[in-house]
Coordinates of C-alpha atoms in Angstrom, one line a residue:
X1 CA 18.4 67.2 -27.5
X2 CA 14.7 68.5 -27.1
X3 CA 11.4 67.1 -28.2
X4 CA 11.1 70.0 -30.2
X5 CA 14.6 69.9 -32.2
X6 CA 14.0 66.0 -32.8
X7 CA 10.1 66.5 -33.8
X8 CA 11.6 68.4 -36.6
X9 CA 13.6 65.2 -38.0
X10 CA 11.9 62.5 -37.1
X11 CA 8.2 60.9 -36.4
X12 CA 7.9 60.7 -32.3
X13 CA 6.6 57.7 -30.8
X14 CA 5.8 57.7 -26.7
X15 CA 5.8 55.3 -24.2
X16 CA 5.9 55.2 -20.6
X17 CA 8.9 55.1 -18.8
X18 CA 9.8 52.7 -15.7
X19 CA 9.1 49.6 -16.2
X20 CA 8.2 47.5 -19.5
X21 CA 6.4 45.1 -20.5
X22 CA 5.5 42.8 -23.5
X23 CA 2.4 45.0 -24.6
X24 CA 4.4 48.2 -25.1
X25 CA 7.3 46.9 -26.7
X26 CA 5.6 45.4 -28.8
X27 CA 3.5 48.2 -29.8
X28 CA 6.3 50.4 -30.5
X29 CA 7.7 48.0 -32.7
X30 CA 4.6 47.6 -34.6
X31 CA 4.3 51.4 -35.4
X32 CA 8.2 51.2 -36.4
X33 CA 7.5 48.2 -38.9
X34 CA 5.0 50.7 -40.7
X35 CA 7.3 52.4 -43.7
X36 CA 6.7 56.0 -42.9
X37 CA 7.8 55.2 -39.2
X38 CA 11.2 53.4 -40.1
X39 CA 13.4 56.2 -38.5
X40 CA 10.8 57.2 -36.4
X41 CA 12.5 58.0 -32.5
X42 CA 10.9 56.5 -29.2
X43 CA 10.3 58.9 -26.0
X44 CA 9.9 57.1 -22.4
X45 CA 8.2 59.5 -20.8
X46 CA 4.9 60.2 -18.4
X47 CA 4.8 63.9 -18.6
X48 CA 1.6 64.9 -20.3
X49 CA 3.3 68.0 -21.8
X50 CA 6.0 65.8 -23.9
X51 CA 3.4 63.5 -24.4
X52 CA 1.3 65.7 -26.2
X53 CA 4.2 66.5 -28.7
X54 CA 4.1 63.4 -29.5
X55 CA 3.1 61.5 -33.1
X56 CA 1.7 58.5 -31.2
X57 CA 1.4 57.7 -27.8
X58 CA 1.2 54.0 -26.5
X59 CA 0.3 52.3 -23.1
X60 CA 0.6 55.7 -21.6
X61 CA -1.8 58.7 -21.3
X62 CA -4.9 57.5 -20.1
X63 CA -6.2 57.8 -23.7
X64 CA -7.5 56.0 -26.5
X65 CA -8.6 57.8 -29.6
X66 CA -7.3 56.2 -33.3
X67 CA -7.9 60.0 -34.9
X68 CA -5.5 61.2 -33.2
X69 CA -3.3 58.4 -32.8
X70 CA -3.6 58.0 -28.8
X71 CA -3.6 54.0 -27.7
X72 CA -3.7 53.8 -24.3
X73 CA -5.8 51.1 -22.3
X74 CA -5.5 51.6 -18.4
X75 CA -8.3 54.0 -18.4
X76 CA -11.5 52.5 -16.7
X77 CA -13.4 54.0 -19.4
X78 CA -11.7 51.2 -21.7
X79 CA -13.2 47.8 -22.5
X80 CA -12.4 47.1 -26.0
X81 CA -11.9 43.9 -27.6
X82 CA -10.6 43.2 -31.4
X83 CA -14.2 42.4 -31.8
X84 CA -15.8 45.8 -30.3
X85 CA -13.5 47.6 -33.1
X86 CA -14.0 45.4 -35.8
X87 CA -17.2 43.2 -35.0
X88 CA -16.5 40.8 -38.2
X89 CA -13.6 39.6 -35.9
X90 CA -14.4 37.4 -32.9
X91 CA -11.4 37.7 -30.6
X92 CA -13.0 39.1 -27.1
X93 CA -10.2 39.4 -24.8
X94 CA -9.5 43.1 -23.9
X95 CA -6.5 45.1 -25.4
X96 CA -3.3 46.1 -24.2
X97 CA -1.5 48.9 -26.3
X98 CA 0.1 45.7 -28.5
X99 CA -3.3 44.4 -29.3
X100 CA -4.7 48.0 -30.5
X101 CA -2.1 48.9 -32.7
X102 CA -2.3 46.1 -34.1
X103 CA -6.2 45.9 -34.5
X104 CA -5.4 49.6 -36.2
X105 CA -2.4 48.5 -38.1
X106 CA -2.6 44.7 -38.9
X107 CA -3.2 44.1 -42.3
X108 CA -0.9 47.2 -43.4
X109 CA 1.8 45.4 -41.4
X110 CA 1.7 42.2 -42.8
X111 CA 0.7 43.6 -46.3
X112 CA 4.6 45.9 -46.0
X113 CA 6.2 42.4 -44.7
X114 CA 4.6 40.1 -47.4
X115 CA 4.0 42.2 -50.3
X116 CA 0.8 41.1 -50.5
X117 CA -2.7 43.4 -50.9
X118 CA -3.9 44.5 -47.7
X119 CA -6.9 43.8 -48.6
X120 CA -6.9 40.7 -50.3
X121 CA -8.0 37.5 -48.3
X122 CA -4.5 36.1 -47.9
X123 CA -3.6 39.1 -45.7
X124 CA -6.6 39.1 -44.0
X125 CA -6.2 35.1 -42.9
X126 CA -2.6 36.1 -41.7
X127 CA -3.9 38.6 -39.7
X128 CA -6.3 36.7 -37.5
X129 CA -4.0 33.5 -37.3
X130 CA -1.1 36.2 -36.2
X131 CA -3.4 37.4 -33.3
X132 CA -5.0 34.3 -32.0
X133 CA -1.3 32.9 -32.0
X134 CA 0.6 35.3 -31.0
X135 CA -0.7 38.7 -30.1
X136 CA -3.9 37.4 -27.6
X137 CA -2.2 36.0 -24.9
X138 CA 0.3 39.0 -24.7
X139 CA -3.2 41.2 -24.3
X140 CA -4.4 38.6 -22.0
X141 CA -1.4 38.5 -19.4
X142 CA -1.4 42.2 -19.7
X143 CA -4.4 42.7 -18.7
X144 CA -4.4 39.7 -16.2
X145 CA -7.0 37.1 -17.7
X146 CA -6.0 33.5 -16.8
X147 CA -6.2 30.9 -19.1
X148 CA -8.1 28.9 -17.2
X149 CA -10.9 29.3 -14.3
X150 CA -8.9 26.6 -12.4
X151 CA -5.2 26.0 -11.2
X152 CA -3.6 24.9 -13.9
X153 CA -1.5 21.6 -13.4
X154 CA 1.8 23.1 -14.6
X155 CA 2.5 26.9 -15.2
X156 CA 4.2 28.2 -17.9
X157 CA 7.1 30.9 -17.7
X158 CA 8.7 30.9 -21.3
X159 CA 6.0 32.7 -22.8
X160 CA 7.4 36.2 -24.7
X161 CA 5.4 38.4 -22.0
X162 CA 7.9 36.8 -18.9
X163 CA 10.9 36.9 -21.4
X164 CA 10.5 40.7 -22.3
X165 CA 10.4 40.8 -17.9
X166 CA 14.0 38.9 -17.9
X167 CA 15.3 42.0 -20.2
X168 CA 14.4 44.5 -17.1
X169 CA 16.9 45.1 -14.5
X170 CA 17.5 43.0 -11.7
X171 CA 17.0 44.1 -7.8
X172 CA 20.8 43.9 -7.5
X173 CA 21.5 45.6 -10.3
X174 CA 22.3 49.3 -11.4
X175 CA 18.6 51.0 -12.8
X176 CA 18.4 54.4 -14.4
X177 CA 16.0 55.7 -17.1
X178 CA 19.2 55.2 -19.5
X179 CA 19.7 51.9 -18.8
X180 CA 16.1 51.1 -19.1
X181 CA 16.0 52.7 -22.2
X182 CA 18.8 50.4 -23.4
X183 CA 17.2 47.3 -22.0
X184 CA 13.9 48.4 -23.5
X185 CA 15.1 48.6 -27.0
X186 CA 16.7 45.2 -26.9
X187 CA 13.3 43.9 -25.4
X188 CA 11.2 45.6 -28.0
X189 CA 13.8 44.3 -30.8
X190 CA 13.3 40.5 -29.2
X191 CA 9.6 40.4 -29.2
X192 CA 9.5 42.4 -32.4
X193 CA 11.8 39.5 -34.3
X194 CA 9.7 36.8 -33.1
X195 CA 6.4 38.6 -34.5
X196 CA 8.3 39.0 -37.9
X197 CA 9.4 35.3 -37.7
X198 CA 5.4 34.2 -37.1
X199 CA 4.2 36.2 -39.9
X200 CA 6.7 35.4 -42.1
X201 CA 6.0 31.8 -41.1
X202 CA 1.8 32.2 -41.9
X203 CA 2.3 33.9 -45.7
X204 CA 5.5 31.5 -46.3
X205 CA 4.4 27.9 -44.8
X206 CA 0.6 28.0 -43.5
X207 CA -1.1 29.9 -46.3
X208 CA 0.4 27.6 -49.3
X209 CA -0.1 24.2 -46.8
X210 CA -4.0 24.8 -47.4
X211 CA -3.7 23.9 -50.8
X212 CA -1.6 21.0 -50.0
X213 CA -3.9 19.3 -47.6
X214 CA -6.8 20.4 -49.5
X215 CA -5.6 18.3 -52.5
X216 CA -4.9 15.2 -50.1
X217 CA -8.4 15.7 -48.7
X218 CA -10.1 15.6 -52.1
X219 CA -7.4 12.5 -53.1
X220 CA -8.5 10.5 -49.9
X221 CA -10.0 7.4 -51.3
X222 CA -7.3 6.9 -53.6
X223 CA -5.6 6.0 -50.6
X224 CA -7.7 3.7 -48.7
X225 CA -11.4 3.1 -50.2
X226 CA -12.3 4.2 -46.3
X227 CA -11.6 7.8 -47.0
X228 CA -10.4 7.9 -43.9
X229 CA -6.3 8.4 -44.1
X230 CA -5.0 11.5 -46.6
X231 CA -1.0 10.8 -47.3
X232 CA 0.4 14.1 -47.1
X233 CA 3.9 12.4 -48.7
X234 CA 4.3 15.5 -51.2
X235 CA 5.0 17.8 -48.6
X236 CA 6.6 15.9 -45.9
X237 CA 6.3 15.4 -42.6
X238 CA 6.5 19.6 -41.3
X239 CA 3.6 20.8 -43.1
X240 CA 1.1 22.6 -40.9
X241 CA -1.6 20.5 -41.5
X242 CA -4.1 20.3 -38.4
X243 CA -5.7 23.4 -38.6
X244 CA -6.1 23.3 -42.0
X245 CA -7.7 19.6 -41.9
X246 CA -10.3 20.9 -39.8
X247 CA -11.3 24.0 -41.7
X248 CA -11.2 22.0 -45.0
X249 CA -13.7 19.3 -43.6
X250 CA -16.1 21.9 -42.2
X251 CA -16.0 23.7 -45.5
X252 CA -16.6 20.2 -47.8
X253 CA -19.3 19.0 -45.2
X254 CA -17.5 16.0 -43.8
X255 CA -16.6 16.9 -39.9
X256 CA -14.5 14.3 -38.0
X257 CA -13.8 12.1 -41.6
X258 CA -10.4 12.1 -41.3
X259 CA -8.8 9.6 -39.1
X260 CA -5.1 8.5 -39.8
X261 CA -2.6 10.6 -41.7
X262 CA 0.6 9.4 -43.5
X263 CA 3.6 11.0 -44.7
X264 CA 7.6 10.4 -45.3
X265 CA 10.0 11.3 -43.0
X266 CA 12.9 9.5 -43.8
X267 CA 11.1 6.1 -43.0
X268 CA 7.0 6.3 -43.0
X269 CA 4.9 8.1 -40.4
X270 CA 1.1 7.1 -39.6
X271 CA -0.4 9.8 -37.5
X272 CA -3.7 10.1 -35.4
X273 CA -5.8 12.9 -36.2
X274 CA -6.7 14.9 -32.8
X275 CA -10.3 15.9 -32.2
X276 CA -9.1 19.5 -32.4
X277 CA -6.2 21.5 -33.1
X278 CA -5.0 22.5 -29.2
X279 CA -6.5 18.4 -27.9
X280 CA -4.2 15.7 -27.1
X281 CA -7.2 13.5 -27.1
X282 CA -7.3 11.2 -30.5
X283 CA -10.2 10.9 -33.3
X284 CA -8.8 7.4 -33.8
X285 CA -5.3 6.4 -32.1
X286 CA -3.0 3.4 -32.8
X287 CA -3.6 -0.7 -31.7
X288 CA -3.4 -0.3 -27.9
X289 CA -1.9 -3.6 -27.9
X290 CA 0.8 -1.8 -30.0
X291 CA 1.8 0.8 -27.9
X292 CA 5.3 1.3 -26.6
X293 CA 6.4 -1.7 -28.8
X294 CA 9.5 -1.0 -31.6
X295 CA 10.9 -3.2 -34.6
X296 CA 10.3 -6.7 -34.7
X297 CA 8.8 -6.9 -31.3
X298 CA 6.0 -4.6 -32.7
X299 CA 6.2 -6.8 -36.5
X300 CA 5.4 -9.6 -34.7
X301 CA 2.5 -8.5 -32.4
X302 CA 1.0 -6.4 -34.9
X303 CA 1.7 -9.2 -38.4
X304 CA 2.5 -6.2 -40.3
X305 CA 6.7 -6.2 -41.5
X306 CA 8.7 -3.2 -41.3
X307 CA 7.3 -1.6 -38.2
X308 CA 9.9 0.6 -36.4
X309 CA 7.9 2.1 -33.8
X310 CA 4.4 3.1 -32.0
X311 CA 4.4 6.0 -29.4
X312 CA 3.4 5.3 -25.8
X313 CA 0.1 7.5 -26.4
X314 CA -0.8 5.8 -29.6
X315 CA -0.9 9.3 -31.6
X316 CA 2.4 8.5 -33.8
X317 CA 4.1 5.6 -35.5
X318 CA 7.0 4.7 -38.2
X319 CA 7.0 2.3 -40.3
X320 CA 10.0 1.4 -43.2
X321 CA 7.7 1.3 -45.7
X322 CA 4.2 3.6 -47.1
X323 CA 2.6 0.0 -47.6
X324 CA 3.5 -1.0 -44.0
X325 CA 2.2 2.6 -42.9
X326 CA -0.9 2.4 -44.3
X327 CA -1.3 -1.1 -43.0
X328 CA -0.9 0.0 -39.9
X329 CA -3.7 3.1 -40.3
X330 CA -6.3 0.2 -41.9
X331 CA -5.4 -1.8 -39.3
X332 CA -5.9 0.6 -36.4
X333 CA -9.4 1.8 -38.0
X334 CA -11.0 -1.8 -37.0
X335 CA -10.0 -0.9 -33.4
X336 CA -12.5 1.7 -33.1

């Protein structure tokens, strides 16, 4: 069937053919999440002719130009960051195809997944935590920006961008544009699911956890008179609290309060606050003295009963009780 006959039927979205990668699957899935573009066909192709037929045209074409629906980002011409096209933003690494469309796109896409407005705050807080968390590094590896200036100590190769690579073709195996056309589809649809699975997770789980550690931040010295452990016990031990604990401090004017926090989790948790979100290092960890210890050994060196554990790093420990958790917080504060 021609590009004609099928341009008559269906929205036409381009791609290169050959070899895939994260950026473009992605892409493509991202225009196909937007409702006018559900039965929208995909064309692998590098012939300018076809491409021009074309409804959009990603990671291909040596162009980028939004009007006309062009998002390509090999040209040397092309430097743009998130930032450079929306300078209220502040993510600077350069963008593959993925990372255009969704600077473009975004908050339509979320807003169609999430009912939400698209403009509303909610949406627009989804947005940014969906592309510093999952978008970014698929722009950076596409575009070949390290993480670091240094050799890292370990290297990483479970990330989505090397998992869309497994999909491709092996040396030893068969290759043909129809085959790559079947292997890119069930690429695109792998990558695609996990983006719907993250911002399903950031309207479902994140947004409503603000509230949640908000009102244990503003409860803190019902707790301890400190006002330095929050008991997130209401919402157990999953919720997403980290990121949130920092913002909320900034905003209330009391940076690095927050030392110890508790919750239930079957028995009683007492957890160190890190001194950031991505930092293993510890605002305030557990008793040294206490480390590696469990059940009565740990009872006994620390006088406190019910202890059931202390992690080797000092950033986590159990107790059988909230008393004997908290104890073991107020305890662990005198250490500093």
């Amino acid at each position: 069937m021609s590009v004609e006959s099928v341009k008559k039927k269906h929205v036409l979205i381009a791609t290169h053919n050959g070899t895939f990668h994260c950026d473009d699957a992605l892409a493509v899935f991202l225009i196909k999440l937007l409702p006018e573009n559900k039965y929208a066909k995909v064309v692998r192709t590098r012939d300018k002719q076809l491409l021009d037929q074309c409804d959009f045209v990603l990671d291909v074409g040596a162009v980028y130009d939004h009007e006309t629906r062009r998002y390509d980002h090999h040209q040397p011409s092309f430097n743009h960051t998130m930032n450079s096209i929306i300078v209220a933003k502040p993510f600077c690494i350069k963008l593959s195809s993925a990372g255009l469309v969704y600077t473009h796109y975004g908050h339509r896409i979320i807003s169609t997944l999430s009912g939400l407005d698209e403009n509303s705050p909610e949406v627009d807080a989804v947005f940014d935590k969906v592309y510093e968390k999952f978008v970014q590094e698929i722009d950076a590896i596409d575009n070949g920006i390290a993480m670091c200036s240094e050799t890292p100590v370990y290297e990483i190769h479970t990330n989505i961008s090397t998992r869309v690579k497994h999909f491709l073709p092996s040396w030893r195996e068969e290759s043909n544009d129809q085959i790559l056309f079947e292997r890119f589809e069930k690429a695109m649809q792998m990558v695609g699911n996990e983006f719907v699975d993250r911002v399903s997770f950031y309207i479902n789980d994140w947004l409503p956890a603000k509230k949640v550690v908000e009102k244990a931040i503003m409860s803190r010295f019902e707790v301890d008179e400190s006002g330095t452990i929050i008991d997130l016990t209401s919402a157990g031990g999953g919720v997403p609290w980290k990121e949130h604990l920092f913002c909320i401090e900034k905003e209330v004017g009391i940076e690095n309060a927050i030392k110890f926090v508790i919750f239930e989790d079957k028995d009683w948790r007492v957890m160190s606050v890190p001194i950031s979100s991505y930092s293993f290092q510890l605002r305030n960890a557990l008793h040294e003295e206490w480390r590696g210890l469990r059940d009565e050994e740990l009872s006994n060196k620390s006088g406190i009963d019910g202890c059931v554990f202390v992690h080797i790093n000092g950033f986590i420990g159990g107790n059988r009780t909230r008393s004997g958790a908290l104890q073991m917080a107020k305890s662990s504060l005198k250490s500093v």
